Coordinates of C-alpha atoms and ligand atoms in Angstrom, one line a residue:
X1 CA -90.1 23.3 -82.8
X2 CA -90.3 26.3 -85.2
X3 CA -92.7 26.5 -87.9
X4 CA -91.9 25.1 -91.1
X5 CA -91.5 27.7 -93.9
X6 CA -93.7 27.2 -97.4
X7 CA -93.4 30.4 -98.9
X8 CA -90.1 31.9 -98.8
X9 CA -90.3 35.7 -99.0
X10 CA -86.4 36.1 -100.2
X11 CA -86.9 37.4 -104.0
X12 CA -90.9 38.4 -103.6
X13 CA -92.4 41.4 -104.9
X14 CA -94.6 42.5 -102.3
X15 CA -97.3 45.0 -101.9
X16 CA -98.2 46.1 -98.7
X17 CA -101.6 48.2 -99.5
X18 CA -102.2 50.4 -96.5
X19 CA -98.0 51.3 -96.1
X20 CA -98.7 54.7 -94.4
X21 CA -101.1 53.5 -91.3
X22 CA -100.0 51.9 -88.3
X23 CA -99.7 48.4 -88.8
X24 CA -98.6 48.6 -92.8
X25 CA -95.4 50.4 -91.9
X26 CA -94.9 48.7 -89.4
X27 CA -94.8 45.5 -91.7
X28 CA -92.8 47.5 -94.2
X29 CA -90.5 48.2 -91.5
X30 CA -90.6 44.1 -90.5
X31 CA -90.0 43.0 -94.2
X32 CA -86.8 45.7 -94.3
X33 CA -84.9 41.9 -92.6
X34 CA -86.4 39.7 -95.2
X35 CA -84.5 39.7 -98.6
X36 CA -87.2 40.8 -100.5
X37 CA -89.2 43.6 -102.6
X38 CA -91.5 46.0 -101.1
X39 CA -94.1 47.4 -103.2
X40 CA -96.0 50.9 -102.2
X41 CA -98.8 52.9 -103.9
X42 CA -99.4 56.1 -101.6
X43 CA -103.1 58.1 -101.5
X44 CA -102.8 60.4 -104.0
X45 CA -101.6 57.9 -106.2
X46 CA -104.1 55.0 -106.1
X47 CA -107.7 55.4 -104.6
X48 CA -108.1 51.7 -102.9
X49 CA -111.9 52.6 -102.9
X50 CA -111.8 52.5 -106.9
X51 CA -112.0 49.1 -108.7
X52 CA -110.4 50.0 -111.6
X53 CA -107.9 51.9 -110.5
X54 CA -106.7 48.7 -108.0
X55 CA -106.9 46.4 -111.2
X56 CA -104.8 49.0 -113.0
X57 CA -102.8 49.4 -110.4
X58 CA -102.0 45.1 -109.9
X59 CA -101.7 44.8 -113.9
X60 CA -98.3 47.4 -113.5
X61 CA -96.8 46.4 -110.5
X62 CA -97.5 42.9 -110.6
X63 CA -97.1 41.7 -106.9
X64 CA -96.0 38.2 -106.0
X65 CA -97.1 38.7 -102.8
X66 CA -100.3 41.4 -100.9
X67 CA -100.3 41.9 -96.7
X68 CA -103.3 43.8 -97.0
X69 CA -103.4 46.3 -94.4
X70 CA -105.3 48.9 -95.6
X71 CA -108.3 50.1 -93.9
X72 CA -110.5 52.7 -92.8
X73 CA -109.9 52.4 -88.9
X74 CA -110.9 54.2 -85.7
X75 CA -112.5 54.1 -82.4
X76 CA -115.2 53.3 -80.6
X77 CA -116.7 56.7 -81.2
X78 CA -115.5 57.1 -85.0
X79 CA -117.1 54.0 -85.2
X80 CA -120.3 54.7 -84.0
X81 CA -120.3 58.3 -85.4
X82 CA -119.5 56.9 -89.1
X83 CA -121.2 53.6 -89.7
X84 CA -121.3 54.1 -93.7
X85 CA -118.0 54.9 -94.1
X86 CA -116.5 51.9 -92.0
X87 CA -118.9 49.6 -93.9
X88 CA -118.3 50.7 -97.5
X89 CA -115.0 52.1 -97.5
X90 CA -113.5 48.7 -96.2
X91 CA -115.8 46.5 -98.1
X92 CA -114.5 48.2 -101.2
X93 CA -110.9 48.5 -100.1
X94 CA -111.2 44.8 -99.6
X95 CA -113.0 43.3 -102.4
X96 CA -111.0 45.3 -104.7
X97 CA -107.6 44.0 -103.9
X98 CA -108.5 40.7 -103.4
X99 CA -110.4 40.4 -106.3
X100 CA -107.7 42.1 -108.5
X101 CA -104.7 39.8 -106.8
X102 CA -107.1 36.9 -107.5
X103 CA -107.2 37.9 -111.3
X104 CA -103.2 39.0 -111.1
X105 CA -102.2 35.4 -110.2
X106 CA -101.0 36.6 -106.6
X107 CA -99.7 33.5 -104.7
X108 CA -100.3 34.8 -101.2
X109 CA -102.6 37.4 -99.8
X110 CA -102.7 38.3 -96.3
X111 CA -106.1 39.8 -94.6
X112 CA -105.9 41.7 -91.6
X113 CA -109.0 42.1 -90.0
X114 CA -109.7 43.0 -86.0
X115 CA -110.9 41.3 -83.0
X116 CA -114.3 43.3 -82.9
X117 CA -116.0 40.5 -85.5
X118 CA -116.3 38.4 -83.2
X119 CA -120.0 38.1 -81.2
X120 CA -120.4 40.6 -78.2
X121 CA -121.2 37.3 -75.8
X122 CA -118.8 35.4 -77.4
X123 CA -116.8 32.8 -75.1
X124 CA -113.7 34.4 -73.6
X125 CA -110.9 33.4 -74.4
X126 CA -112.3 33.7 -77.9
X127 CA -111.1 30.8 -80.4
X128 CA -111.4 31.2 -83.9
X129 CA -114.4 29.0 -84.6
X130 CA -116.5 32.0 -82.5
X131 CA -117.1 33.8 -85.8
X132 CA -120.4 33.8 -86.8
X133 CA -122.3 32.4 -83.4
X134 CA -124.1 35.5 -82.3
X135 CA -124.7 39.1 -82.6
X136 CA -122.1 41.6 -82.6
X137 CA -121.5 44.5 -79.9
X138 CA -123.6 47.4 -81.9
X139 CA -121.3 50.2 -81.6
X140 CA -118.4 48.6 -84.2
X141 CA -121.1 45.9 -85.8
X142 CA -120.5 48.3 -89.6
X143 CA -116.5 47.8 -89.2
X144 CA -117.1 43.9 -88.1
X145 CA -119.2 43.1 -90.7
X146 CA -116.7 44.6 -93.6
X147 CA -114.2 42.7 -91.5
X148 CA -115.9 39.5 -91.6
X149 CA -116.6 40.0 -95.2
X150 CA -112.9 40.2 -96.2
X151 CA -112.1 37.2 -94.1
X152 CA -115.0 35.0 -96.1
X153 CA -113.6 36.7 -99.1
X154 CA -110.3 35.1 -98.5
X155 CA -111.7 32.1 -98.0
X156 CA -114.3 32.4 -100.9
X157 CA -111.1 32.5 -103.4
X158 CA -109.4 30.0 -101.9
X159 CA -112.4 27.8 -102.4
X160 CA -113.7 28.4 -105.5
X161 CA -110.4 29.1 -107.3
X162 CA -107.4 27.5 -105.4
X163 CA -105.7 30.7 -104.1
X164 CA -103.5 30.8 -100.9
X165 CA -104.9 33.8 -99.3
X166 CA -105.2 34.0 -95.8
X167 CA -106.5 36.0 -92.4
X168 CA -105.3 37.3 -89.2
X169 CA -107.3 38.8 -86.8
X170 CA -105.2 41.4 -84.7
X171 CA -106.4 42.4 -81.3
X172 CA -106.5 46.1 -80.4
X173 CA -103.1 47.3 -81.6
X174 CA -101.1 50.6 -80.5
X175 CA -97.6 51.9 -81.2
X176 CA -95.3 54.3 -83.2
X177 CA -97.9 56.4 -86.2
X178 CA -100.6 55.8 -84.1
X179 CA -103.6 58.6 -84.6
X180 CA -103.9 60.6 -81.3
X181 CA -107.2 62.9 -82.1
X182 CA -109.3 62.3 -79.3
X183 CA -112.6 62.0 -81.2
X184 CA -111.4 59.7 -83.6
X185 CA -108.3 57.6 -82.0
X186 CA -108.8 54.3 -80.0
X187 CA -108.6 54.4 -76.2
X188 CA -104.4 53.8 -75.9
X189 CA -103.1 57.1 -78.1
X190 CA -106.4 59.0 -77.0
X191 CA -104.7 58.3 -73.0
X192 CA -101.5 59.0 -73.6
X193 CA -102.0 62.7 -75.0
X194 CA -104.6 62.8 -71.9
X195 CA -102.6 62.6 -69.3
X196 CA -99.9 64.1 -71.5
X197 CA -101.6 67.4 -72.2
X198 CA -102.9 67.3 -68.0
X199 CA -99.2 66.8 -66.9
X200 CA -98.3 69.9 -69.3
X201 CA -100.9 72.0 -68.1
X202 CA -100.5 71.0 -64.6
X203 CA -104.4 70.1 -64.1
X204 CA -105.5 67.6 -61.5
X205 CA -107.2 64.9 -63.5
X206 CA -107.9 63.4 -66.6
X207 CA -111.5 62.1 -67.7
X208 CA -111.4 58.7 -69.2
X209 CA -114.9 57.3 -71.1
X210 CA -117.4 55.0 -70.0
X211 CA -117.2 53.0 -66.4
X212 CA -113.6 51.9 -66.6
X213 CA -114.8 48.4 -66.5
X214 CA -114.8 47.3 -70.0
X215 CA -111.8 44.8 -70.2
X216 CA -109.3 45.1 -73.4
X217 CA -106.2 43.0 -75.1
X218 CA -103.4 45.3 -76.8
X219 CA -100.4 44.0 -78.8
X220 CA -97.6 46.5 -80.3
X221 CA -98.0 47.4 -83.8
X222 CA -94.3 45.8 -84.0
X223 CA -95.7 42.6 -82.9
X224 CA -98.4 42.3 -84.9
X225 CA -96.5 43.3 -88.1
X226 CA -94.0 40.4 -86.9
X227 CA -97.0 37.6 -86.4
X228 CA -98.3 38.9 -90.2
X229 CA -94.5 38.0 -91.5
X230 CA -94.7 34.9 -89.4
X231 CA -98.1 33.6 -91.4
X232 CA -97.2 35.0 -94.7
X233 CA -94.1 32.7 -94.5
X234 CA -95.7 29.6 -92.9
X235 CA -99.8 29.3 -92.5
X236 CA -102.1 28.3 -95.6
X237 CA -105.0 27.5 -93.9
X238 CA -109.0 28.2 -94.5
X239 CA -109.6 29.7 -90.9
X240 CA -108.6 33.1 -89.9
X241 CA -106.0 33.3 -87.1
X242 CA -106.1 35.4 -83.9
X243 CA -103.2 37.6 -83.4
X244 CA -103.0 38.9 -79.7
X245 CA -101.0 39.2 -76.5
X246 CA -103.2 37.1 -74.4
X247 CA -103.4 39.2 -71.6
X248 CA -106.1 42.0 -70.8
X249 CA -106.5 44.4 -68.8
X250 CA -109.6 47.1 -67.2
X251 CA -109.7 50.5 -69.1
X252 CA -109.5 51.5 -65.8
X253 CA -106.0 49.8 -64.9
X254 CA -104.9 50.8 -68.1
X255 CA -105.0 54.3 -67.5
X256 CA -103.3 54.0 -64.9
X257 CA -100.4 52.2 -66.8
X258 CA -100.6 55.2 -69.3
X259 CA -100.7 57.9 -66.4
X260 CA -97.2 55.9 -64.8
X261 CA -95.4 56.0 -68.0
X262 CA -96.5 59.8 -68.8
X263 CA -95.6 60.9 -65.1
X264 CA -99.2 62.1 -64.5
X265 CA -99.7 61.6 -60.8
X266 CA -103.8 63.3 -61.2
X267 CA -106.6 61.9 -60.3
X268 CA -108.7 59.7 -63.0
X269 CA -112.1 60.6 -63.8
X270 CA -115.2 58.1 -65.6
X271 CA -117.8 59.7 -67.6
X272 CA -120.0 57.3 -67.9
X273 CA -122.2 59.2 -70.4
X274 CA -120.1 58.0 -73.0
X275 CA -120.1 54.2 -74.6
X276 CA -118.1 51.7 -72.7
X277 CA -118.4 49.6 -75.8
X278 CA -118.1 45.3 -75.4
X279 CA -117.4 44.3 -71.9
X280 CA -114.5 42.5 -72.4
X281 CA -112.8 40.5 -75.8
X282 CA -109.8 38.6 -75.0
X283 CA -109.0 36.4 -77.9
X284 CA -107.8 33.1 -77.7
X285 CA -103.6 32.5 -78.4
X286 CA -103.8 29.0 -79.0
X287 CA -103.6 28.7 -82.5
X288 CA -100.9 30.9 -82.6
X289 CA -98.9 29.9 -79.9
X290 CA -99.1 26.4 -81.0
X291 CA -97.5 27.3 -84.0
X292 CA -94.5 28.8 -82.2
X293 CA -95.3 32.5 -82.2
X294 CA -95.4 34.8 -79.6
X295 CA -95.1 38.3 -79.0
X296 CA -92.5 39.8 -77.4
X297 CA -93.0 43.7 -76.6
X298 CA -94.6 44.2 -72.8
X299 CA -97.2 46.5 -73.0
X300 CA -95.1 48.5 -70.1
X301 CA -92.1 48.8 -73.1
X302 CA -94.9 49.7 -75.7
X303 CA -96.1 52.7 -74.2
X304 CA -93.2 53.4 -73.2
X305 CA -92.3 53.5 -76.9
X306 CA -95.5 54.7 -78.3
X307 CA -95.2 58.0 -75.8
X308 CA -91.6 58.4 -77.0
X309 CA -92.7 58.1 -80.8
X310 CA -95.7 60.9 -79.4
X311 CA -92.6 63.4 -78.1
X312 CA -91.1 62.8 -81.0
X313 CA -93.7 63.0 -83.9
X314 CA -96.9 62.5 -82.6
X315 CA -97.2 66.4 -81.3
X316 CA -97.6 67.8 -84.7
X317 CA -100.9 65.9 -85.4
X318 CA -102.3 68.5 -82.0
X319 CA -101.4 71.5 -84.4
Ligands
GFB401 O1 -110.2 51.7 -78.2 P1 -111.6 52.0 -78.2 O2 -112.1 53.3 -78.8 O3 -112.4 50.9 -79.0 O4 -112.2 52.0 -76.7 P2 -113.1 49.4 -78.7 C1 -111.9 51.0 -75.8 C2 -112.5 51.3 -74.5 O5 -111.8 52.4 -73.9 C3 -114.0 51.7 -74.4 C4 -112.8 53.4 -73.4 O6 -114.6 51.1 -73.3 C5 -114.0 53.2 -74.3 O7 -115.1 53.7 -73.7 N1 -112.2 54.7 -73.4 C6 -111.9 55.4 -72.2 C7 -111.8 55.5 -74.4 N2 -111.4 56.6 -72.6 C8 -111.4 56.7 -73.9 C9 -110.9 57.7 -74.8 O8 -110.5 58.8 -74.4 N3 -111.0 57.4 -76.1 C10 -111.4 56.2 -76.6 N4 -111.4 55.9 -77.9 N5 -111.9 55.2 -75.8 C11 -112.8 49.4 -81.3 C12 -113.8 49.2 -82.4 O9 -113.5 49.1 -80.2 O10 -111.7 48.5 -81.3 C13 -113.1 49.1 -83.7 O11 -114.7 50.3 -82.4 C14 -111.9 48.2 -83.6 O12 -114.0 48.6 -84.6 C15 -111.0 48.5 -82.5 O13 -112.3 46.8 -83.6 C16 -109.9 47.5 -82.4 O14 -112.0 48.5 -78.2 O15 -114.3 49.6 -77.9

């Protein structure tokens, strides 16, 4: 039976704070079906990281509604290379808007946070109630921690002051706008221009890092920005909800996808010099799927996509 909607989007003035990254235009591109108004503030024209400027910024445009996707992201090596500013830029970003929504009246905040808060020994498939029950894999712990900061946040302003604002907790996500530099970029983008650039050049391998072994979750950007519509319009709940495919696979075997879909027949390398990061974090679907939702790209069709959108757009980030 399909979920039950309680907040109707049709009519809503909503901001989507983070519109230019991955997963916010992809939910701008999701709420282009709903009957309703999407609200934008671009870089140069509102510094998340500033307080005032966010309260400023609320107290004009005056959302109904805030899918809060903005964030400083990046891989495993960004990660580990930047640890101050993945704590304190997303801290910031996040106390910030939901602080200022809280004191705009907002009636519905959504939280996007990431599968990495969750403890590096954690039970897999992970369930929700996970957070908080041991310590976190060390390489992303700065980026988990801001994560798990917004999520109590949420839950700190629904408690003391009645709002309805709420958390979802994507898995590793991929797809159209994605960032392909391979210092910074997660494993899925930094593959495909791999065994793109090899196949162009001719060479005879790619290298991948770490040992290959590390098992990972993926859902399309798409997908994720259509589970985010799906809780905005029906969840008002105090726990965070997972948001994944439910399916994982080795870094290894995921190359290999990658390499089919480029039409890179080379051999794949390890350099295990570099971090193979947690050994595995599948999240659990349950809550999710009990509620009717599901995703519905394969991850085949998504990198199919997300090399097409690469052709097409994704080049000119090489230059
Ligand atoms: O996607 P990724 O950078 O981040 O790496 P995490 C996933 C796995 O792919 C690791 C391996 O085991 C990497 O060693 N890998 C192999 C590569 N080749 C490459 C490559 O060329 N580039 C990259 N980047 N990885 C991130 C967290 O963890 O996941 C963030 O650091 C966030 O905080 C994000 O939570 C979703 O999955 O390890």
């Amino acid at each position: 039976m399909p979920s039950e909607v309680i907040y109707p989007l049709k009519g809503k003035r909503i901001w989507v704070a983070g519109h230019r990254g991955m997963v916010g235009s992809a939910v701008v591109r999701r709420l282009a079906s709903e009957d309703c108004e999407v609200l934008t503030a671009g870089r140069d024209q509102l510094d998340l990281r500033r307080q005032a400027e966010v309260e400023a910024w609320m107290d004009q445009a005056r959302p109904n509604a805030v899918i809060l996707a903005a964030a400083k992201v990046g891989g495993i090596l960004a990660n580990d290379t930047y640890p101050a500013d993945f704590l304190y830029e997303n801290l910031m970003i996040e106390a910030n808007i939901i602080h200022a929504a809280h004191q705009a009246d907002v009636e519905k905040l959504l939280f996007l946070g990431s599968s990495c808060i969750y403890p590096k020994e954690a039970p897999q498939p992970i369930p929700e109630s996970a957070l908080l029950t041991g310590p976190l894999e060390p390489t992303n712990e700065w980026y988990a921690i801001a994560k798990i900061a917004g999520i109590k946040l949420a839950q700190a302003y629904r408690r003391q002051h009645g709002r309805d604002f709420i958390s979802a907790m994507p898995t590793n996500l991929y797809g159209p706008g994605d960032n392909f530099d391979l210092n910074t970029s997660h494993v899925l983008p930094a593959l495909i221009r791999k065994a793109h650039e090899a196949k162009m050049a001719g060479a005879d391998h790619i290298t991948i890092w770490g040992t290959g072994t590390p098992r990972r979750e993926f859902l399309n950007a798409d997908d994720c920005a259509d589970a985010c519509i799906f809780l905005m319009k029906t969840y008002s709940d105090f726990e965070h909800v997972n948001v994944g495919s439910g399916e994982e696979l080795t870094i290894l075997e995921l190359s290999q996808l990658v390499c089919d879909v480029v039409g890179f027949k080379g051999k794949i390398i390890i350099d295990a010099s570099k971090p193979d990061g947690t050994p595995r974090k599948l999240m659990s679907a349950n809550k999710l799927r009990r509620m009717n939702w599901s995703p519905r790209i394969s991850l085949y069709d998504g990198v199919t996509d997300a090399y097409r959108w690469f052709l097409k757009s994704g080049t000119s980030q090489l230059r």
